Amino acid sequence: MNQIKGRRILLIGGCGFIGHNMALRLKELGAEVSVIDGLSINNVLAFSSMEHDVVNRELYLHFLNQRQEMLRRAGIQVLIQDARDYHALSRLVALVNPQVVVHLAAVSHANKSNKDPYSTFDHSFRTLENALDACRKTVEHFIYFSSSLVYGHFEGGMVSEDSHCEPLGIYGALKFGGEKLVIAYNQAFGMDYTIIRPSALYGPRCVSRRVGQVFIENALRGTEISIQGDGSDKLDFTCIDDLVAGMTRVIESPNARNEVFNMTYGAACSLKTMADLIEEHFPGVQAKYVPKDKLMPDRGTLCMDKAKKLLDFTPSWPLERGFPEYIKWYKSLPAELFSTGSKSVMYG
Ligand SMILES: NC(=O)c1ccc[n+]([C@@H]2O[C@H](COP(=O)([O-])OP(=O)(O)OC[C@H]3O[C@@H](n4cnc5c(N)ncnc54)[C@H](O)[C@@H]3O)[C@@H](O)[C@H]2O)c1
């Protein structure tokens, strides 16, 4: 086992939703955690520079500032740097001298990626190549955040890591290309890797407006919720606490090296089930049905057997347990943080 305590771990894109939660937990477990983030994609600079009528601008800036404050209080080194700059990134990697690097930086939304491929390539693929190259001589373990969207349509409603990958759209294609690049760096330079395929995460301080978050925010404001398709589409909704727990196993376990893992709850739920949970907590909320995005594949469950077997990791937050906690957290926020209006929903 690789002890987390004392391990030098660098998270690139570590001020994001997943990154800051992972950084805080790893620090709690005694790791020496550093973060590199440019803060300009789906983060403070993006929301600060938006016009004032952007939905939930104040609320999301509040969440984003909270993240920075939590990282600061935990004593985590945060280095503000755009990872597209190869030389600057290399200097910081040399300065931190990490044993483990987790690459999270990306345009993390399928819908945004399909609208802006240039920027997505730059922030997702360019940053990955820079990180791999900056790390290849000294880093023991490189962990890459891919996505469930590499699979494309899930055949039979369930996929395991050896299922055929046929991504649909820009986001999935770049994630799949990223996986191949990570493996190529292992082949060429021997750097150990792990590839992680998460799906449909939810939890406090997210600003990505994925479906569950928008449902809760609309219900809190008393506006209707929009369900894409007929409500039968299923997603493997995953509580951030499960992902973070699984990631500590990935860092600890030698079995994680040079493997690909699904990292989800491991059981899909329909959008209708999620809408029913909303109705339970916000009686009287109205739902409407809208057409589904044509670039969004039919998904379902990501089988977690491999993580159970190789990492001894079993997720413990089914939607019926995790989602009400998320709702409770939202209900505890000051009402003045909410503005009116609604925008598109992310299903990535
Ligand atoms: N959240 C999910 O449900 C989910 C699902 C599947 C895959 N993923 C993948 O996991 C990773 C993290 O997701 P997240 O939800 O935390 O996303 P996020 O958008 O919250 O965080 C991404 C972070 O990367 C940073 N970043 C982007 N471009 C950068 C650059 N050029 N230089 C430095 N930093 C940069 C951003 O500032 C942001 O803080 C992403 O690669 C995403 O595609 C997330």
Short mmCIF file of C-alpha atoms and ligand atoms in Angstrom, two decimals:
data_model
loop_
_atom_site.label_atom_id
_atom_site.label_comp_id
_atom_site.label_asym_id
_atom_site.label_seq_id
_atom_site.Cartn_x
_atom_site.Cartn_y
_atom_site.Cartn_z
CA MET A 1 0.00 0.00 0.00
CA ASN A 2 1.08 3.58 -0.71
CA GLN A 3 0.45 5.58 2.45
CA ILE A 4 -1.51 8.77 1.82
CA LYS A 5 0.08 10.40 4.86
CA GLY A 6 3.08 12.45 3.79
CA ARG A 7 2.52 11.78 0.08
CA ARG A 8 3.11 14.77 -2.21
CA ILE A 9 -0.01 15.04 -4.35
CA LEU A 10 -0.63 17.72 -6.99
CA LEU A 11 -4.12 18.36 -8.39
CA ILE A 12 -4.18 20.22 -11.72
CA GLY A 13 -7.61 21.84 -12.01
CA GLY A 14 -7.83 21.35 -8.25
CA CYS A 15 -10.04 24.37 -7.49
CA GLY A 16 -12.89 22.74 -9.42
CA PHE A 17 -15.81 20.83 -7.93
CA ILE A 18 -14.07 17.45 -7.75
CA GLY A 19 -10.60 18.90 -7.16
CA HIS A 20 -11.30 20.99 -4.08
CA ASN A 21 -13.26 18.15 -2.45
CA MET A 22 -10.42 15.71 -3.13
CA ALA A 23 -7.78 18.19 -1.95
CA LEU A 24 -9.55 18.74 1.38
CA ARG A 25 -9.98 15.02 2.05
CA LEU A 26 -6.40 14.12 1.09
CA LYS A 27 -5.10 16.88 3.34
CA GLU A 28 -7.25 15.54 6.19
CA LEU A 29 -5.61 12.15 5.63
CA GLY A 30 -2.18 13.72 6.01
CA ALA A 31 -1.05 14.17 2.39
CA GLU A 32 1.03 17.16 1.31
CA VAL A 33 -1.49 18.58 -1.17
CA SER A 34 -0.86 21.29 -3.78
CA VAL A 35 -3.25 22.65 -6.37
CA ILE A 36 -2.69 24.31 -9.74
CA ASP A 37 -5.68 26.06 -11.30
CA GLY A 38 -6.20 28.94 -13.73
CA LEU A 39 -9.63 29.77 -12.22
CA SER A 40 -10.88 30.94 -15.61
CA ILE A 41 -13.07 28.00 -16.71
CA ASN A 42 -16.24 27.33 -14.72
CA ASN A 43 -14.58 29.14 -11.83
CA VAL A 44 -14.18 32.54 -10.15
CA LEU A 45 -12.83 34.50 -13.13
CA ALA A 46 -15.51 33.19 -15.49
CA PHE A 47 -18.35 34.10 -13.13
CA SER A 48 -16.78 37.44 -12.10
CA SER A 49 -16.56 38.61 -15.69
CA MET A 50 -20.12 37.62 -16.63
CA GLU A 51 -22.86 40.23 -16.91
CA HIS A 52 -24.92 40.79 -13.79
CA ASP A 53 -28.10 39.09 -15.03
CA VAL A 54 -26.43 35.67 -15.37
CA VAL A 55 -28.48 33.16 -13.42
CA ASN A 56 -27.18 32.48 -9.93
CA ARG A 57 -24.06 34.56 -10.41
CA GLU A 58 -24.01 35.67 -6.76
CA LEU A 59 -24.78 32.18 -5.50
CA TYR A 60 -22.05 30.55 -7.57
CA LEU A 61 -19.47 33.19 -6.69
CA HIS A 62 -20.36 32.48 -3.07
CA PHE A 63 -19.71 28.73 -3.57
CA LEU A 64 -16.47 29.41 -5.46
CA ASN A 65 -15.16 31.80 -2.81
CA GLN A 66 -16.10 29.25 -0.17
CA ARG A 67 -13.95 26.65 -1.95
CA GLN A 68 -10.93 28.98 -1.95
CA GLU A 69 -11.46 29.82 1.70
CA MET A 70 -11.69 26.13 2.65
CA LEU A 71 -8.49 25.34 0.76
CA ARG A 72 -6.73 28.28 2.41
CA ARG A 73 -7.90 27.31 5.90
CA ALA A 74 -6.77 23.72 5.35
CA GLY A 75 -3.29 25.02 4.53
CA ILE A 76 -3.34 23.70 0.96
CA GLN A 77 -0.92 25.40 -1.42
CA VAL A 78 -2.92 26.92 -4.32
CA LEU A 79 -0.87 28.00 -7.34
CA ILE A 80 -2.83 30.12 -9.80
CA GLN A 81 -1.59 29.17 -13.26
CA ASP A 82 -3.09 28.42 -16.64
CA ALA A 83 -1.94 24.88 -17.48
CA ARG A 84 -1.94 25.69 -21.21
CA ASP A 85 1.41 27.41 -20.62
CA TYR A 86 3.82 24.46 -20.85
CA HIS A 87 6.89 26.22 -19.47
CA ALA A 88 5.10 27.81 -16.52
CA LEU A 89 3.39 24.51 -15.69
CA SER A 90 6.71 22.61 -15.90
CA ARG A 91 8.33 25.09 -13.50
CA LEU A 92 5.52 24.60 -10.96
CA VAL A 93 5.61 20.82 -11.27
CA ALA A 94 9.37 20.95 -10.60
CA LEU A 95 8.76 23.25 -7.61
CA VAL A 96 6.10 21.00 -6.04
CA ASN A 97 7.97 17.80 -7.01
CA PRO A 98 4.85 15.62 -6.60
CA GLN A 99 4.80 11.83 -6.35
CA VAL A 100 1.19 11.72 -7.58
CA VAL A 101 -0.47 14.05 -10.09
CA VAL A 102 -4.23 14.13 -10.68
CA HIS A 103 -5.26 15.83 -13.92
CA LEU A 104 -8.73 17.36 -13.66
CA ALA A 105 -8.39 20.55 -15.75
CA ALA A 106 -10.92 20.58 -18.59
CA VAL A 107 -14.03 22.15 -20.00
CA SER A 108 -16.07 19.72 -17.94
CA HIS A 109 -19.42 19.96 -19.76
CA ALA A 110 -20.43 17.97 -22.82
CA ASN A 111 -22.87 20.68 -23.98
CA LYS A 112 -20.31 23.49 -23.72
CA SER A 113 -17.67 21.34 -25.45
CA ASN A 114 -19.92 20.70 -28.43
CA LYS A 115 -20.49 24.45 -28.78
CA ASP A 116 -16.85 25.44 -28.39
CA PRO A 117 -14.48 22.68 -29.57
CA TYR A 118 -11.47 25.01 -29.91
CA SER A 119 -11.51 26.10 -26.29
CA THR A 120 -12.30 22.56 -25.13
CA PHE A 121 -9.29 21.15 -26.97
CA ASP A 122 -7.10 23.85 -25.43
CA HIS A 123 -8.22 23.47 -21.82
CA SER A 124 -8.75 19.72 -21.87
CA PHE A 125 -6.27 18.18 -24.31
CA ARG A 126 -3.49 20.80 -24.45
CA THR A 127 -3.38 20.96 -20.65
CA LEU A 128 -3.24 17.16 -20.46
CA GLU A 129 -0.34 16.91 -22.90
CA ASN A 130 1.53 19.66 -21.03
CA ALA A 131 0.96 17.90 -17.72
CA LEU A 132 2.05 14.50 -19.03
CA ASP A 133 5.22 15.96 -20.46
CA ALA A 134 6.01 18.00 -17.36
CA CYS A 135 5.54 14.89 -15.19
CA ARG A 136 7.05 12.09 -17.24
CA LYS A 137 10.56 12.13 -15.73
CA THR A 138 9.78 12.45 -12.04
CA VAL A 139 6.17 11.56 -11.21
CA GLU A 140 5.38 8.05 -9.91
CA HIS A 141 1.66 7.99 -10.65
CA PHE A 142 -0.41 10.08 -13.07
CA ILE A 143 -4.19 9.96 -12.62
CA TYR A 144 -6.41 11.17 -15.45
CA PHE A 145 -10.07 12.14 -15.13
CA SER A 146 -11.89 10.81 -18.17
CA SER A 147 -15.68 10.38 -18.34
CA SER A 148 -18.54 7.93 -18.79
CA LEU A 149 -19.11 9.68 -22.14
CA VAL A 150 -16.21 7.73 -23.71
CA TYR A 151 -18.59 4.76 -24.00
CA GLY A 152 -21.20 6.54 -26.16
CA HIS A 153 -24.54 4.68 -26.02
CA PHE A 154 -24.43 2.08 -23.22
CA GLU A 155 -25.24 -1.26 -24.79
CA GLY A 156 -27.83 -3.07 -22.65
CA GLY A 157 -27.90 -0.17 -20.16
CA MET A 158 -24.67 -1.17 -18.41
CA VAL A 159 -20.96 -0.81 -19.21
CA SER A 160 -17.81 -2.22 -17.69
CA GLU A 161 -14.28 -0.97 -18.32
CA ASP A 162 -13.74 -3.39 -21.20
CA SER A 163 -16.96 -2.42 -23.01
CA HIS A 164 -16.48 -0.99 -26.49
CA CYS A 165 -15.99 2.82 -26.54
CA GLU A 166 -17.77 4.76 -29.28
CA PRO A 167 -17.95 8.38 -28.00
CA LEU A 168 -20.51 10.82 -29.36
CA GLY A 169 -19.56 14.49 -29.77
CA ILE A 170 -16.52 16.60 -28.92
CA TYR A 171 -16.32 16.04 -25.16
CA GLY A 172 -16.38 12.24 -25.31
CA ALA A 173 -13.97 12.14 -28.25
CA LEU A 174 -11.43 14.35 -26.45
CA LYS A 175 -11.75 12.31 -23.25
CA PHE A 176 -11.18 9.08 -25.18
CA GLY A 177 -8.23 10.66 -27.03
CA GLY A 178 -6.91 11.78 -23.64
CA GLU A 179 -7.03 8.21 -22.34
CA LYS A 180 -4.99 7.04 -25.34
CA LEU A 181 -2.42 9.79 -24.77
CA VAL A 182 -2.04 8.84 -21.10
CA ILE A 183 -1.47 5.20 -22.09
CA ALA A 184 1.02 6.29 -24.77
CA TYR A 185 3.08 8.17 -22.16
CA ASN A 186 3.20 4.97 -20.13
CA GLN A 187 4.34 3.01 -23.19
CA ALA A 188 6.98 5.58 -24.16
CA PHE A 189 8.27 6.66 -20.74
CA GLY A 190 7.06 4.08 -18.22
CA MET A 191 5.06 6.57 -16.10
CA ASP A 192 2.35 4.66 -14.17
CA TYR A 193 -1.20 5.88 -14.75
CA THR A 194 -4.79 5.35 -13.68
CA ILE A 195 -7.75 6.41 -15.80
CA ILE A 196 -10.97 7.31 -13.98
CA ARG A 197 -14.41 7.32 -15.60
CA PRO A 198 -16.90 9.18 -13.36
CA SER A 199 -20.48 10.13 -14.16
CA ALA A 200 -23.17 12.63 -13.11
CA LEU A 201 -21.67 13.86 -9.85
CA TYR A 202 -23.56 15.95 -7.36
CA GLY A 203 -22.75 17.62 -4.05
CA PRO A 204 -22.21 20.93 -2.24
CA ARG A 205 -20.46 23.87 -3.90
CA CYS A 206 -20.91 22.56 -7.46
CA VAL A 207 -21.53 25.32 -10.04
CA SER A 208 -21.86 23.10 -13.11
CA ARG A 209 -25.68 23.15 -13.29
CA ARG A 210 -26.03 19.44 -13.87
CA VAL A 211 -29.57 18.12 -13.79
CA GLY A 212 -29.99 17.48 -10.04
CA GLN A 213 -28.61 20.89 -9.11
CA VAL A 214 -30.96 22.71 -11.49
CA PHE A 215 -33.93 20.69 -10.21
CA ILE A 216 -33.16 21.75 -6.63
CA GLU A 217 -32.50 25.40 -7.49
CA ASN A 218 -35.71 25.67 -9.52
CA ALA A 219 -37.73 23.95 -6.81
CA LEU A 220 -36.31 26.33 -4.20
CA ARG A 221 -37.38 29.28 -6.32
CA GLY A 222 -40.81 27.76 -6.95
CA THR A 223 -40.26 27.43 -10.72
CA GLU A 224 -40.95 24.27 -12.74
CA ILE A 225 -38.31 21.64 -13.48
CA SER A 226 -37.53 20.50 -17.04
CA ILE A 227 -36.97 16.83 -17.74
CA GLN A 228 -35.19 15.96 -20.99
CA GLY A 229 -36.93 13.10 -22.84
CA ASP A 230 -39.80 11.19 -21.21
CA GLY A 231 -38.11 10.78 -17.80
CA SER A 232 -37.04 7.18 -18.39
CA ASP A 233 -33.41 8.08 -19.23
CA LYS A 234 -31.13 6.70 -16.56
CA LEU A 235 -27.89 8.09 -15.18
CA ASP A 236 -25.46 6.66 -12.63
CA PHE A 237 -25.79 9.64 -10.26
CA THR A 238 -22.79 9.74 -7.95
CA CYS A 239 -22.34 11.55 -4.66
CA ILE A 240 -19.03 13.44 -4.45
CA ASP A 241 -18.22 11.63 -1.17
CA ASP A 242 -18.20 8.27 -2.95
CA LEU A 243 -15.91 9.55 -5.68
CA VAL A 244 -13.49 11.04 -3.17
CA ALA A 245 -13.44 7.82 -1.12
CA GLY A 246 -12.78 5.80 -4.29
CA MET A 247 -9.97 8.16 -5.29
CA THR A 248 -8.13 7.67 -2.01
CA ARG A 249 -8.16 3.93 -2.76
CA VAL A 250 -6.78 4.64 -6.25
CA ILE A 251 -3.85 6.54 -4.73
CA GLU A 252 -3.25 3.95 -2.00
CA SER A 253 -3.59 0.71 -3.88
CA PRO A 254 -0.80 -0.68 -6.09
CA ASN A 255 -3.59 -2.53 -7.94
CA ALA A 256 -4.73 0.80 -9.40
CA ARG A 257 -1.58 1.21 -11.47
CA ASN A 258 -2.01 1.12 -15.24
CA GLU A 259 -5.72 0.38 -15.03
CA VAL A 260 -8.98 2.03 -16.07
CA PHE A 261 -11.78 2.30 -13.49
CA ASN A 262 -15.40 3.28 -13.57
CA MET A 263 -15.91 5.45 -10.47
CA THR A 264 -19.62 5.96 -9.82
CA TYR A 265 -22.30 4.72 -7.42
CA GLY A 266 -22.76 1.73 -9.69
CA ALA A 267 -26.55 1.75 -10.19
CA ALA A 268 -28.42 4.04 -12.56
CA CYS A 269 -31.59 5.94 -11.60
CA SER A 270 -34.09 7.49 -13.96
CA LEU A 271 -34.67 11.25 -14.24
CA LYS A 272 -38.23 10.54 -13.13
CA THR A 273 -36.91 8.97 -9.90
CA MET A 274 -34.86 12.10 -9.26
CA ALA A 275 -37.88 14.29 -10.04
CA ASP A 276 -39.94 12.21 -7.57
CA LEU A 277 -37.34 12.88 -4.85
CA ILE A 278 -37.67 16.59 -5.62
CA GLU A 279 -41.46 16.35 -5.34
CA GLU A 280 -41.07 14.63 -1.94
CA HIS A 281 -38.97 17.51 -0.62
CA PHE A 282 -40.74 20.33 -2.47
CA PRO A 283 -44.44 19.31 -2.60
CA GLY A 284 -46.33 20.86 -5.51
CA VAL A 285 -43.32 21.45 -7.77
CA GLN A 286 -44.32 21.26 -11.47
CA ALA A 287 -42.39 19.21 -14.04
CA LYS A 288 -42.33 19.70 -17.81
CA TYR A 289 -40.87 17.42 -20.46
CA VAL A 290 -38.54 18.81 -23.17
CA PRO A 291 -36.71 17.12 -26.10
CA LYS A 292 -33.43 15.38 -25.35
CA ASP A 293 -30.09 16.72 -26.71
CA LYS A 294 -29.22 14.61 -29.79
CA LEU A 295 -25.53 14.40 -28.80
CA MET A 296 -26.34 12.92 -25.39
CA PRO A 297 -26.01 9.12 -25.54
CA ASP A 298 -28.39 6.68 -23.85
CA ARG A 299 -26.58 5.82 -20.68
CA GLY A 300 -27.20 3.77 -17.55
CA THR A 301 -25.05 1.95 -15.01
CA LEU A 302 -21.26 1.90 -14.89
CA CYS A 303 -20.38 -1.48 -13.40
CA MET A 304 -18.27 -1.06 -10.26
CA ASP A 305 -17.13 -4.71 -9.95
CA LYS A 306 -13.56 -3.95 -10.98
CA ALA A 307 -13.13 -1.21 -8.33
CA LYS A 308 -14.68 -3.54 -5.74
CA LYS A 309 -12.33 -6.38 -6.66
CA LEU A 310 -9.03 -4.55 -7.26
CA LEU A 311 -9.41 -1.58 -4.91
CA ASP A 312 -11.66 -3.10 -2.27
CA PHE A 313 -13.93 -0.08 -2.73
CA THR A 314 -17.71 -0.14 -2.39
CA PRO A 315 -19.68 3.10 -2.83
CA SER A 316 -22.13 3.86 -0.05
CA TRP A 317 -24.28 6.77 -1.24
CA PRO A 318 -27.31 5.68 -3.31
CA LEU A 319 -29.32 8.58 -4.74
CA GLU A 320 -32.09 8.04 -2.15
CA ARG A 321 -29.50 8.73 0.57
CA GLY A 322 -27.19 11.29 -1.04
CA PHE A 323 -29.66 13.51 -2.89
CA PRO A 324 -31.76 14.39 0.20
CA GLU A 325 -28.51 15.40 1.95
CA TYR A 326 -27.73 17.68 -0.99
CA ILE A 327 -31.23 19.17 -0.79
CA LYS A 328 -30.77 19.69 2.96
CA TRP A 329 -27.53 21.55 2.32
CA TYR A 330 -29.26 23.82 -0.24
CA LYS A 331 -32.11 24.52 2.17
CA SER A 332 -29.59 25.66 4.80
CA LEU A 333 -28.26 28.46 2.54
CA PRO A 334 -29.38 32.08 3.08
CA ALA A 335 -32.40 32.85 0.85
CA GLU A 336 -30.88 36.13 -0.39
CA LEU A 337 -28.26 34.17 -2.34
CA PHE A 338 -30.90 33.07 -4.84
CA SER A 339 -31.84 35.14 -7.86
CA THR A 340 -34.60 34.35 -10.36
CA GLY A 341 -34.33 33.02 -13.91
CA SER A 342 -33.41 29.72 -15.51
CA LYS A 343 -30.82 28.52 -17.97
CA SER A 344 -29.86 25.31 -19.75
CA VAL A 345 -29.33 22.07 -17.86
CA MET A 346 -26.10 20.07 -18.11
CA TYR A 347 -26.40 16.32 -18.38
CA GLY A 348 -22.62 15.64 -18.64
N1 LIG B 1 -18.40 16.49 -12.41
C1 LIG B 1 -18.77 15.43 -13.13
O1 LIG B 1 -19.93 14.94 -13.05
C2 LIG B 1 -17.79 14.77 -14.08
C3 LIG B 1 -18.20 13.63 -14.77
C4 LIG B 1 -17.29 13.03 -15.64
C5 LIG B 1 -16.01 13.55 -15.80
N2 LIG B 1 -15.64 14.66 -15.12
C6 LIG B 1 -14.28 15.19 -15.35
O2 LIG B 1 -13.62 15.40 -14.10
C7 LIG B 1 -12.77 16.55 -14.18
C8 LIG B 1 -13.12 17.54 -13.07
O3 LIG B 1 -14.51 17.87 -13.17
P1 LIG B 1 -15.19 18.99 -12.26
O4 LIG B 1 -16.62 18.65 -12.16
O5 LIG B 1 -14.38 19.19 -11.03
O6 LIG B 1 -15.03 20.26 -13.22
P2 LIG B 1 -14.86 21.80 -12.84
O7 LIG B 1 -15.23 22.56 -14.07
O8 LIG B 1 -15.55 22.11 -11.58
O9 LIG B 1 -13.29 21.93 -12.58
C9 LIG B 1 -12.33 22.02 -13.60
C10 LIG B 1 -11.22 22.95 -13.09
O10 LIG B 1 -10.18 22.98 -14.08
C11 LIG B 1 -9.69 24.30 -14.15
N3 LIG B 1 -9.10 24.53 -15.47
C12 LIG B 1 -9.71 24.46 -16.68
N4 LIG B 1 -8.85 24.81 -17.65
C13 LIG B 1 -7.67 25.08 -17.03
C14 LIG B 1 -6.40 25.52 -17.49
N5 LIG B 1 -6.19 25.77 -18.78
N6 LIG B 1 -5.42 25.69 -16.58
C15 LIG B 1 -5.64 25.47 -15.26
N7 LIG B 1 -6.82 25.09 -14.77
C16 LIG B 1 -7.82 24.90 -15.64
C17 LIG B 1 -10.92 25.18 -13.93
O11 LIG B 1 -10.54 26.49 -13.50
C18 LIG B 1 -11.69 24.39 -12.88
O12 LIG B 1 -11.38 24.82 -11.57
C19 LIG B 1 -12.96 17.14 -15.58
O13 LIG B 1 -11.93 16.66 -16.40
C20 LIG B 1 -14.29 16.57 -16.01
O14 LIG B 1 -14.38 16.49 -17.41
C21 LIG B 1 -16.49 15.30 -14.26
#
